[in-house]
Amino acid sequence: MLYQRSSALFDEAYQYIPGGVNSPVRAFKSVGGVPVFMKSAQGAYLTDVDDNQYIDYINSWGPAILGHTHPEVLEALKKQAENGFSFGTPTELETEIAKLIVENVPNIDQIRMVSSGTEACMSAIRLARGFTGRNKFIKFEGCYHGHSDSFLIKAGSGAATFGNPNSPGVTPGTAKDTLTAKYNDIEQVEDLFRLNEGEIAAIIVEPVAGNMGCVLPENNFLQKLRALCDENGALLIFDEVMTGFRLAFGGAQEVYGVKADLVTFGKVIGGGLPVGAFAGRNEIMDHLAPKGAVYQAGTLSGNPLAMRAGLTTLEVIKNDESFYENLNKTTETLDFEIGKILNAKGIEHKINRKGTMMSVFFHTNSVSNFDDAANANHALFNNFFHQLLANGIYLPPSGFETWFISAAIQEKEISKTLEVIQKFEYA
Ligand SMILES: *Cc1c(COP(=O)(O)O)cnc(C)c1O
């Protein structure tokens, strides 16, 4: 494949945009090489500026769960755009999407819209602090909750890829209120509660982690976190920016049967436009401004175009009774068949999967936390990534990321993908 125009565009972008990209993981720094510049996306496919085509396993890092440029979403967006782009006033549409979500996601009464997952998580922590009157919170190594200061304490994903776990610019004052524990290590959480009695406002967790690669909760981890929060008067925040409307319509709360006090959303909820949200029970959400004293606001929050894309995406999912079943089956086939191929080649690996989230780790043992993920053979992943890319398969450009399967990926795309992996050479 030729990447002439991508290369030229990257050189130019590099002059005007820090690192040539507007979000670090896009730069291919982890896997090496020049990032591919895309010009269009349709269904399961991306087309780059050199006219190469790829089967997309990132799907905009999750939002494009229906596949790209879904006709119903496109139509709805066009119609909405004709009525105006942004009003800065309340709209009926905002209540429509809020109602749909509140009625279908367990354990939430109210939802506040924002413009990114980062904003959602940042605001959820502020609300948890305001509600409990406590300052500290617990997060897990390798979980990513956006780039607001208090989360950039040994953050995963982008930061992990850059080997820069504590970002300069985050003050020690901020860092001291963020406690970190290993994912799936309940004893560390118990210790933190013991050592910080009466000071912990919340635990925030990715109920299925997606930002250190896909890592699943083990041994009733989520149930135990729920119990510890109850014992200690802390709130449990599920960061469902990735898992929300992806694992199930009700997200991880539905799949694992564990109740969260606050839930954050992003990605799928915006159908490809910039949206985030956070939600909870009345007794907590009533503390938010303008009703309550915890301040939170946004010029473009609830933007009509974003709400329309999100609402239409959620409706398409809701109207298809076997949506998740079919999507999960596709992912299961991928998992199983890739495993067979790699086994036949004698390549040690571990595939983690939950629903339509999966990662292939080149690791001999199970991957249950960030250290395990970091100990995988990332050089081999990078090689795998580039061989697949050169053959029209677009994986996330880092071994610390999750593959997102869309409904547009069908048998044809699966067989092509497996055919390419069949030719993978361990170099
Ligand atoms: C992507 C992500 C975020 C951040 O969302 P942005 O929209 O990129 O700010 C937060 N939490 C999780 C779990 C995510 O996957």
Tab-separated table of C-alpha atoms and ligand atoms in Angstrom:
chain	number	residue	atom	x	y	z
A	1	MET	CA	0.000	0.000	0.000
A	2	LEU	CA	1.129	3.518	-0.722
A	3	TYR	CA	0.852	6.230	1.869
A	4	GLN	CA	2.269	9.109	-0.158
A	5	ARG	CA	-0.450	11.611	0.558
A	6	SER	CA	-0.789	10.561	4.220
A	7	SER	CA	2.942	11.140	4.656
A	8	ALA	CA	2.789	14.570	3.066
A	9	LEU	CA	-0.242	15.551	5.124
A	10	PHE	CA	1.392	14.359	8.331
A	11	ASP	CA	4.511	16.432	7.621
A	12	GLU	CA	2.348	19.477	7.105
A	13	ALA	CA	0.142	18.803	10.138
A	14	TYR	CA	3.273	18.432	12.238
A	15	GLN	CA	4.107	22.095	11.655
A	16	TYR	CA	0.777	23.426	12.844
A	17	ILE	CA	-0.604	20.878	15.300
A	18	PRO	CA	1.386	19.544	18.291
A	19	GLY	CA	2.737	16.170	17.163
A	20	GLY	CA	0.587	16.456	14.039
A	21	VAL	CA	-2.542	15.140	15.792
A	22	ASN	CA	-5.353	16.342	18.011
A	23	SER	CA	-5.252	13.286	20.283
A	24	PRO	CA	-1.995	11.464	21.090
A	25	VAL	CA	-2.866	7.832	20.296
A	26	ARG	CA	-3.540	8.772	16.655
A	27	ALA	CA	0.130	9.569	16.100
A	28	PHE	CA	1.199	5.871	15.846
A	29	LYS	CA	3.926	6.644	18.363
A	30	SER	CA	3.455	3.264	19.997
A	31	VAL	CA	3.478	1.147	16.817
A	32	GLY	CA	5.801	3.389	14.818
A	33	GLY	CA	5.364	4.680	11.287
A	34	VAL	CA	3.240	7.449	9.855
A	35	PRO	CA	-0.428	7.787	10.829
A	36	VAL	CA	-2.901	7.187	8.044
A	37	PHE	CA	-5.110	10.158	7.149
A	38	MET	CA	-8.693	9.158	6.440
A	39	LYS	CA	-11.031	10.967	4.110
A	40	SER	CA	-14.252	8.987	4.376
A	41	ALA	CA	-15.981	6.188	6.216
A	42	GLN	CA	-18.910	4.032	5.207
A	43	GLY	CA	-20.286	0.970	6.989
A	44	ALA	CA	-17.382	-1.287	7.978
A	45	TYR	CA	-14.830	0.592	5.886
A	46	LEU	CA	-12.462	3.530	6.111
A	47	THR	CA	-10.892	5.089	3.029
A	48	ASP	CA	-7.634	7.005	3.339
A	49	VAL	CA	-6.345	9.952	1.317
A	50	ASP	CA	-4.314	7.582	-0.901
A	51	ASP	CA	-7.529	5.647	-1.663
A	52	ASN	CA	-6.568	2.595	0.398
A	53	GLN	CA	-9.509	0.839	2.044
A	54	TYR	CA	-9.578	-0.700	5.488
A	55	ILE	CA	-11.951	-2.798	7.544
A	56	ASP	CA	-12.291	-0.693	10.677
A	57	TYR	CA	-11.858	-2.271	14.108
A	58	ILE	CA	-11.631	1.047	15.967
A	59	ASN	CA	-14.895	2.610	14.872
A	60	SER	CA	-13.883	6.032	16.115
A	61	TRP	CA	-12.828	4.366	19.414
A	62	GLY	CA	-16.334	3.075	20.004
A	63	PRO	CA	-19.003	5.544	18.866
A	64	ALA	CA	-19.630	3.978	15.437
A	65	ILE	CA	-21.307	0.881	16.862
A	66	LEU	CA	-23.733	0.813	13.907
A	67	GLY	CA	-20.862	1.122	11.442
A	68	HIS	CA	-19.937	4.417	9.816
A	69	THR	CA	-22.373	6.920	8.338
A	70	HIS	CA	-25.433	4.807	9.095
A	71	PRO	CA	-28.197	5.930	6.673
A	72	GLU	CA	-30.804	6.598	9.388
A	73	VAL	CA	-28.401	8.660	11.477
A	74	LEU	CA	-27.238	10.566	8.409
A	75	GLU	CA	-30.813	11.383	7.381
A	76	ALA	CA	-31.754	12.509	10.897
A	77	LEU	CA	-28.664	14.718	11.110
A	78	LYS	CA	-29.351	16.399	7.772
A	79	LYS	CA	-32.898	17.206	8.828
A	80	GLN	CA	-31.769	18.488	12.211
A	81	ALA	CA	-29.076	20.682	10.657
A	82	GLU	CA	-31.678	22.466	8.578
A	83	ASN	CA	-33.346	23.635	11.790
A	84	GLY	CA	-30.190	25.201	13.188
A	85	PHE	CA	-26.911	24.048	14.678
A	86	SER	CA	-27.088	25.309	18.227
A	87	PHE	CA	-29.512	27.421	20.222
A	88	GLY	CA	-28.082	27.767	23.719
A	89	THR	CA	-31.614	27.205	25.004
A	90	PRO	CA	-33.409	24.087	26.173
A	91	THR	CA	-34.891	21.863	23.455
A	92	GLU	CA	-37.488	19.093	23.442
A	93	LEU	CA	-34.888	16.773	21.948
A	94	GLU	CA	-32.792	16.886	25.133
A	95	THR	CA	-35.689	15.581	27.195
A	96	GLU	CA	-36.420	12.919	24.590
A	97	ILE	CA	-32.935	11.409	24.786
A	98	ALA	CA	-32.760	11.848	28.572
A	99	LYS	CA	-36.059	9.991	28.940
A	100	LEU	CA	-34.972	7.135	26.683
A	101	ILE	CA	-31.761	6.671	28.660
A	102	VAL	CA	-33.268	7.031	32.128
A	103	GLU	CA	-36.016	4.547	31.271
A	104	ASN	CA	-33.582	1.943	29.958
A	105	VAL	CA	-30.454	2.198	32.068
A	106	PRO	CA	-30.775	0.678	35.554
A	107	ASN	CA	-30.708	2.785	38.664
A	108	ILE	CA	-30.630	6.317	37.248
A	109	ASP	CA	-33.309	9.022	37.557
A	110	GLN	CA	-31.639	12.017	35.888
A	111	ILE	CA	-28.911	12.590	33.329
A	112	ARG	CA	-26.824	15.675	32.493
A	113	MET	CA	-25.330	16.023	29.009
A	114	VAL	CA	-21.816	17.323	28.389
A	115	SER	CA	-19.525	17.293	25.343
A	116	SER	CA	-16.940	14.590	26.108
A	117	GLY	CA	-16.192	11.602	28.318
A	118	THR	CA	-13.512	13.666	30.012
A	119	GLU	CA	-16.056	16.251	31.070
A	120	ALA	CA	-18.463	13.557	32.234
A	121	CYS	CA	-15.912	11.900	34.549
A	122	MET	CA	-14.513	15.179	35.828
A	123	SER	CA	-18.027	16.359	36.691
A	124	ALA	CA	-19.020	13.039	38.273
A	125	ILE	CA	-16.060	13.265	40.661
A	126	ARG	CA	-16.948	16.864	41.565
A	127	LEU	CA	-20.535	15.822	42.220
A	128	ALA	CA	-19.437	12.839	44.335
A	129	ARG	CA	-17.231	15.160	46.389
A	130	GLY	CA	-19.975	17.748	46.727
A	131	PHE	CA	-22.503	15.112	47.739
A	132	THR	CA	-20.336	13.312	50.316
A	133	GLY	CA	-18.344	16.313	51.548
A	134	ARG	CA	-15.173	14.242	51.137
A	135	ASN	CA	-12.087	14.971	49.001
A	136	LYS	CA	-10.353	11.735	48.056
A	137	PHE	CA	-11.255	9.117	45.498
A	138	ILE	CA	-9.895	5.783	44.303
A	139	LYS	CA	-9.052	4.941	40.715
A	140	PHE	CA	-7.355	1.900	39.204
A	141	GLU	CA	-4.056	1.743	37.418
A	142	GLY	CA	-4.623	1.399	33.684
A	143	CYS	CA	-8.188	2.719	33.788
A	144	TYR	CA	-8.685	5.933	31.821
A	145	HIS	CA	-11.279	8.492	32.781
A	146	GLY	CA	-10.303	11.313	30.466
A	147	HIS	CA	-7.508	13.824	30.807
A	148	SER	CA	-8.648	16.066	33.658
A	149	ASP	CA	-5.904	16.693	36.212
A	150	SER	CA	-7.063	14.475	39.035
A	151	PHE	CA	-7.126	11.385	36.764
A	152	LEU	CA	-3.646	11.798	35.295
A	153	ILE	CA	-2.131	9.905	38.146
A	154	LYS	CA	-0.604	6.806	36.590
A	155	ALA	CA	-3.226	6.944	33.841
A	156	GLY	CA	-3.424	4.207	31.218
A	157	SER	CA	-3.924	4.308	27.462
A	158	GLY	CA	-2.357	7.375	25.847
A	159	ALA	CA	-0.278	8.181	28.875
A	160	ALA	CA	0.856	4.557	29.231
A	161	THR	CA	1.799	4.405	25.598
A	162	PHE	CA	3.947	7.451	26.115
A	163	GLY	CA	5.649	6.058	29.205
A	164	ASN	CA	4.637	9.241	30.971
A	165	PRO	CA	2.301	8.154	33.739
A	166	ASN	CA	2.399	11.390	35.727
A	167	SER	CA	1.873	14.306	33.384
A	168	PRO	CA	3.785	17.514	34.066
A	169	GLY	CA	1.329	20.251	34.891
A	170	VAL	CA	-0.622	18.194	37.390
A	171	THR	CA	0.082	19.656	40.806
A	172	PRO	CA	1.088	17.599	43.856
A	173	GLY	CA	-1.913	19.159	45.591
A	174	THR	CA	-4.246	17.575	43.075
A	175	ALA	CA	-2.394	14.274	43.026
A	176	LYS	CA	-2.666	13.767	46.759
A	177	ASP	CA	-6.440	13.325	46.595
A	178	THR	CA	-6.283	10.569	43.989
A	179	LEU	CA	-5.621	7.122	45.435
A	180	THR	CA	-4.684	4.331	43.055
A	181	ALA	CA	-5.027	0.580	43.284
A	182	LYS	CA	-4.444	-2.367	40.998
A	183	TYR	CA	-7.414	-3.451	38.901
A	184	ASN	CA	-8.937	-6.665	40.299
A	185	ASP	CA	-7.040	-6.285	43.588
A	186	ILE	CA	-9.738	-5.902	46.230
A	187	GLU	CA	-7.267	-6.056	49.129
A	188	GLN	CA	-5.570	-2.884	47.964
A	189	VAL	CA	-8.948	-1.155	47.945
A	190	GLU	CA	-9.684	-2.407	51.463
A	191	ASP	CA	-6.312	-1.052	52.593
A	192	LEU	CA	-7.021	2.347	51.053
A	193	PHE	CA	-10.340	2.582	52.901
A	194	ARG	CA	-8.609	1.615	56.146
A	195	LEU	CA	-5.842	4.164	55.720
A	196	ASN	CA	-8.189	6.985	54.658
A	197	GLU	CA	-11.173	6.399	56.886
A	198	GLY	CA	-14.042	8.812	56.311
A	199	GLU	CA	-12.111	10.663	53.579
A	200	ILE	CA	-13.017	8.751	50.416
A	201	ALA	CA	-15.836	10.243	48.347
A	202	ALA	CA	-15.908	7.633	45.604
A	203	ILE	CA	-14.411	4.792	43.666
A	204	ILE	CA	-14.364	5.313	39.911
A	205	VAL	CA	-13.880	2.236	37.769
A	206	GLU	CA	-14.213	1.041	34.193
A	207	PRO	CA	-16.508	-1.936	34.871
A	208	VAL	CA	-14.817	-3.657	31.943
A	209	ALA	CA	-11.514	-1.911	31.389
A	210	GLY	CA	-10.822	-0.895	27.827
A	211	ASN	CA	-7.922	1.488	28.130
A	212	MET	CA	-5.132	-0.951	29.012
A	213	GLY	CA	-6.420	-3.245	26.334
A	214	CYS	CA	-9.568	-5.124	27.286
A	215	VAL	CA	-9.369	-6.382	30.884
A	216	LEU	CA	-12.327	-8.016	32.608
A	217	PRO	CA	-13.366	-7.748	36.254
A	218	GLU	CA	-12.569	-11.033	38.027
A	219	ASN	CA	-13.800	-12.827	41.160
A	220	ASN	CA	-16.803	-10.555	41.666
A	221	PHE	CA	-14.561	-7.493	41.728
A	222	LEU	CA	-17.451	-5.111	40.967
A	223	GLN	CA	-19.738	-6.684	43.590
A	224	LYS	CA	-16.965	-6.329	46.166
A	225	LEU	CA	-16.380	-2.683	45.254
A	226	ARG	CA	-20.118	-2.109	45.724
A	227	ALA	CA	-19.973	-3.672	49.188
A	228	LEU	CA	-16.899	-1.657	50.205
A	229	CYS	CA	-18.542	1.598	49.081
A	230	ASP	CA	-21.656	0.750	51.095
A	231	GLU	CA	-19.620	-0.070	54.209
A	232	ASN	CA	-17.654	3.166	53.936
A	233	GLY	CA	-20.275	5.662	52.789
A	234	ALA	CA	-18.536	6.216	49.448
A	235	LEU	CA	-20.152	6.400	46.006
A	236	LEU	CA	-19.453	3.863	43.305
A	237	ILE	CA	-18.953	5.505	39.903
A	238	PHE	CA	-19.098	3.276	36.832
A	239	ASP	CA	-17.255	4.920	33.989
A	240	GLU	CA	-19.328	3.524	31.146
A	241	VAL	CA	-17.972	5.881	28.510
A	242	MET	CA	-16.800	2.774	26.666
A	243	THR	CA	-19.147	0.062	27.957
A	244	GLY	CA	-22.380	2.090	27.947
A	245	PHE	CA	-24.758	0.954	25.166
A	246	ARG	CA	-21.972	-1.354	23.972
A	247	LEU	CA	-22.082	-4.290	26.373
A	248	ALA	CA	-25.859	-3.963	26.558
A	249	PHE	CA	-28.380	-1.138	26.385
A	250	GLY	CA	-28.167	-0.896	30.178
A	251	GLY	CA	-24.372	-1.170	30.101
A	252	ALA	CA	-22.258	-2.992	32.660
A	253	GLN	CA	-24.806	-2.418	35.420
A	254	GLU	CA	-27.200	-4.624	33.458
A	255	VAL	CA	-24.611	-7.221	32.445
A	256	TYR	CA	-23.068	-7.663	35.909
A	257	GLY	CA	-26.132	-6.864	38.004
A	258	VAL	CA	-24.209	-4.353	40.106
A	259	LYS	CA	-25.709	-0.961	40.933
A	260	ALA	CA	-23.589	2.137	40.523
A	261	ASP	CA	-24.378	5.440	42.251
A	262	LEU	CA	-23.176	7.513	39.319
A	263	VAL	CA	-22.648	6.431	35.730
A	264	THR	CA	-20.672	8.298	33.078
A	265	PHE	CA	-21.243	7.972	29.348
A	266	GLY	CA	-19.641	9.058	26.098
A	267	LYS	CA	-18.751	7.480	22.753
A	268	VAL	CA	-21.859	5.484	21.609
A	269	ILE	CA	-24.212	7.961	23.305
A	270	GLY	CA	-23.183	10.621	20.778
A	271	GLY	CA	-23.372	8.426	17.684
A	272	GLY	CA	-20.101	9.930	16.406
A	273	LEU	CA	-20.663	13.526	17.504
A	274	PRO	CA	-18.993	14.978	20.609
A	275	VAL	CA	-21.114	13.927	23.600
A	276	GLY	CA	-20.626	12.787	27.156
A	277	ALA	CA	-23.086	12.469	30.031
A	278	PHE	CA	-23.364	11.543	33.679
A	279	ALA	CA	-26.351	10.179	35.499
A	280	GLY	CA	-27.540	9.019	38.898
A	281	ARG	CA	-30.380	8.884	41.394
A	282	ASN	CA	-32.393	11.987	42.266
A	283	GLU	CA	-30.864	12.346	45.738
A	284	ILE	CA	-27.413	12.765	44.150
A	285	MET	CA	-28.271	14.564	40.885
A	286	ASP	CA	-30.359	17.140	42.784
A	287	HIS	CA	-27.076	18.541	44.108
A	288	LEU	CA	-26.144	19.814	40.626
A	289	ALA	CA	-26.591	23.442	39.571
A	290	PRO	CA	-29.001	25.098	38.985
A	291	LYS	CA	-31.045	23.050	41.478
A	292	GLY	CA	-28.143	22.344	43.799
A	293	ALA	CA	-24.834	23.921	44.692
A	294	VAL	CA	-22.362	21.759	42.735
A	295	TYR	CA	-21.495	23.830	39.666
A	296	GLN	CA	-21.346	22.373	36.168
A	297	ALA	CA	-22.151	23.945	32.783
A	298	GLY	CA	-21.434	23.875	29.041
A	299	THR	CA	-22.089	26.201	26.088
A	300	LEU	CA	-22.637	23.307	23.674
A	301	SER	CA	-24.031	20.788	26.194
A	302	GLY	CA	-27.090	19.066	24.732
A	303	ASN	CA	-26.256	20.437	21.270
A	304	PRO	CA	-29.129	19.556	18.919
A	305	LEU	CA	-26.969	17.905	16.245
A	306	ALA	CA	-25.161	15.799	18.823
A	307	MET	CA	-28.428	14.874	20.558
A	308	ARG	CA	-30.021	13.892	17.241
A	309	ALA	CA	-27.093	11.662	16.263
A	310	GLY	CA	-27.098	10.062	19.708
A	311	LEU	CA	-30.847	9.613	19.926
A	312	THR	CA	-31.110	8.099	16.446
A	313	THR	CA	-28.219	5.723	17.151
A	314	LEU	CA	-29.839	4.568	20.391
A	315	GLU	CA	-33.207	4.133	18.651
A	316	VAL	CA	-31.713	2.015	15.875
A	317	ILE	CA	-30.154	-0.221	18.521
A	318	LYS	CA	-33.332	-0.366	20.586
A	319	ASN	CA	-35.508	-1.282	17.599
A	320	ASP	CA	-33.386	-4.326	16.804
A	321	GLU	CA	-34.126	-6.968	19.406
A	322	SER	CA	-31.127	-9.112	18.511
A	323	PHE	CA	-28.687	-6.213	18.096
A	324	TYR	CA	-26.338	-7.177	20.905
A	325	GLU	CA	-26.778	-10.886	20.353
A	326	ASN	CA	-25.670	-10.566	16.722
A	327	LEU	CA	-22.820	-8.206	17.512
A	328	ASN	CA	-21.582	-10.449	20.305
A	329	LYS	CA	-21.694	-13.451	17.995
A	330	THR	CA	-19.540	-11.679	15.408
A	331	THR	CA	-16.995	-10.816	18.080
A	332	GLU	CA	-17.050	-14.317	19.516
A	333	THR	CA	-16.308	-15.743	16.053
A	334	LEU	CA	-13.380	-13.349	15.658
A	335	ASP	CA	-12.028	-14.255	19.091
A	336	PHE	CA	-12.347	-17.990	18.471
A	337	GLU	CA	-10.977	-18.023	14.925
A	338	ILE	CA	-8.056	-15.691	15.634
A	339	GLY	CA	-7.190	-17.904	18.597
A	340	LYS	CA	-7.169	-20.972	16.352
A	341	ILE	CA	-4.912	-19.317	13.780
A	342	LEU	CA	-2.417	-18.031	16.352
A	343	ASN	CA	-2.376	-21.413	18.110
A	344	ALA	CA	-1.647	-23.189	14.831
A	345	LYS	CA	1.257	-20.799	14.327
A	346	GLY	CA	2.493	-21.521	17.841
A	347	ILE	CA	2.228	-17.863	18.851
A	348	GLU	CA	1.557	-17.446	22.558
A	349	HIS	CA	-1.296	-15.087	23.151
A	350	LYS	CA	-4.263	-14.276	25.333
A	351	ILE	CA	-7.478	-12.880	23.931
A	352	ASN	CA	-9.628	-10.929	26.397
A	353	ARG	CA	-13.187	-10.280	25.357
A	354	LYS	CA	-16.452	-9.060	26.795
A	355	GLY	CA	-19.326	-8.555	24.394
A	356	THR	CA	-17.991	-6.516	21.489
A	357	MET	CA	-14.842	-5.350	23.222
A	358	MET	CA	-11.726	-7.451	22.696
A	359	SER	CA	-7.922	-7.341	22.712
A	360	VAL	CA	-5.255	-9.734	21.554
A	361	PHE	CA	-2.348	-9.702	23.999
A	362	PHE	CA	0.816	-11.522	23.030
A	363	HIS	CA	1.245	-12.844	26.519
A	364	THR	CA	1.802	-16.306	27.985
A	365	ASN	CA	-0.440	-15.770	31.007
A	366	SER	CA	-3.768	-14.198	31.754
A	367	VAL	CA	-4.046	-10.403	31.658
A	368	SER	CA	-5.929	-9.091	34.699
A	369	ASN	CA	-4.394	-5.698	35.385
A	370	PHE	CA	-2.136	-2.994	33.993
A	371	ASP	CA	1.137	-4.735	34.890
A	372	ASP	CA	0.035	-7.859	33.017
A	373	ALA	CA	-0.956	-5.758	30.009
A	374	ALA	CA	2.385	-3.946	30.103
A	375	ASN	CA	4.243	-7.261	30.226
A	376	ALA	CA	2.718	-8.463	26.966
A	377	ASN	CA	4.965	-8.582	23.922
A	378	HIS	CA	4.234	-5.151	22.474
A	379	ALA	CA	6.953	-5.382	19.832
A	380	LEU	CA	5.102	-8.372	18.421
A	381	PHE	CA	1.801	-6.504	18.590
A	382	ASN	CA	3.319	-3.625	16.635
A	383	ASN	CA	4.476	-6.058	13.979
A	384	PHE	CA	1.012	-7.640	13.888
A	385	PHE	CA	-0.583	-4.194	13.614
A	386	HIS	CA	1.556	-3.184	10.637
A	387	GLN	CA	1.108	-6.442	8.752
A	388	LEU	CA	-2.653	-6.126	9.139
A	389	LEU	CA	-2.664	-2.440	8.217
A	390	ALA	CA	-0.716	-3.169	5.032
A	391	ASN	CA	-3.441	-5.658	4.122
A	392	GLY	CA	-6.416	-3.410	4.753
A	393	ILE	CA	-7.259	-4.231	8.370
A	394	TYR	CA	-7.317	-1.230	10.691
A	395	LEU	CA	-6.641	-2.132	14.331
A	396	PRO	CA	-6.095	0.332	17.172
A	397	PRO	CA	-2.476	1.491	16.880
A	398	SER	CA	-1.395	0.315	20.336
A	399	GLY	CA	-1.348	-2.933	22.304
A	400	PHE	CA	-2.962	-1.019	25.179
A	401	GLU	CA	-6.220	-0.453	23.289
A	402	THR	CA	-9.455	-2.329	22.722
A	403	TRP	CA	-10.908	-3.371	19.379
A	404	PHE	CA	-14.484	-2.222	18.866
A	405	ILE	CA	-16.676	-4.309	16.626
A	406	SER	CA	-19.478	-2.593	14.711
A	407	ALA	CA	-22.732	-3.996	13.352
A	408	ALA	CA	-21.451	-3.308	9.831
A	409	ILE	CA	-18.777	-5.983	10.213
A	410	GLN	CA	-20.300	-9.070	8.611
A	411	GLU	CA	-19.155	-12.476	7.411
A	412	LYS	CA	-17.340	-11.023	4.409
A	413	GLU	CA	-15.265	-8.706	6.594
A	414	ILE	CA	-14.573	-11.446	9.125
A	415	SER	CA	-13.291	-13.856	6.457
A	416	LYS	CA	-11.087	-11.172	4.929
A	417	THR	CA	-9.687	-10.373	8.366
A	418	LEU	CA	-8.970	-14.024	9.133
A	419	GLU	CA	-7.386	-14.513	5.726
A	420	VAL	CA	-4.959	-11.677	6.473
A	421	ILE	CA	-4.171	-12.976	9.968
A	422	GLN	CA	-3.588	-16.414	8.436
A	423	LYS	CA	-0.701	-14.830	6.500
A	424	PHE	CA	0.744	-13.132	9.568
A	425	GLU	CA	4.443	-13.905	9.856
A	426	TYR	CA	6.165	-13.858	13.194
A	427	ALA	CA	9.176	-11.739	12.322
B	1	LIG	C1	-12.752	7.505	25.987
B	1	LIG	C2	-12.920	7.396	27.458
B	1	LIG	C3	-12.990	8.529	28.283
B	1	LIG	C4	-12.744	9.919	27.767
B	1	LIG	O1	-13.689	10.322	26.836
B	1	LIG	P1	-13.326	11.554	25.840
B	1	LIG	O2	-14.587	11.746	25.081
B	1	LIG	O3	-12.180	11.089	25.019
B	1	LIG	O4	-12.972	12.715	26.684
B	1	LIG	C5	-13.276	8.349	29.621
B	1	LIG	N1	-13.463	7.122	30.129
B	1	LIG	C6	-13.388	6.018	29.380
B	1	LIG	C7	-13.631	4.677	29.993
B	1	LIG	C8	-13.098	6.110	28.017
B	1	LIG	O5	-12.983	5.004	27.291
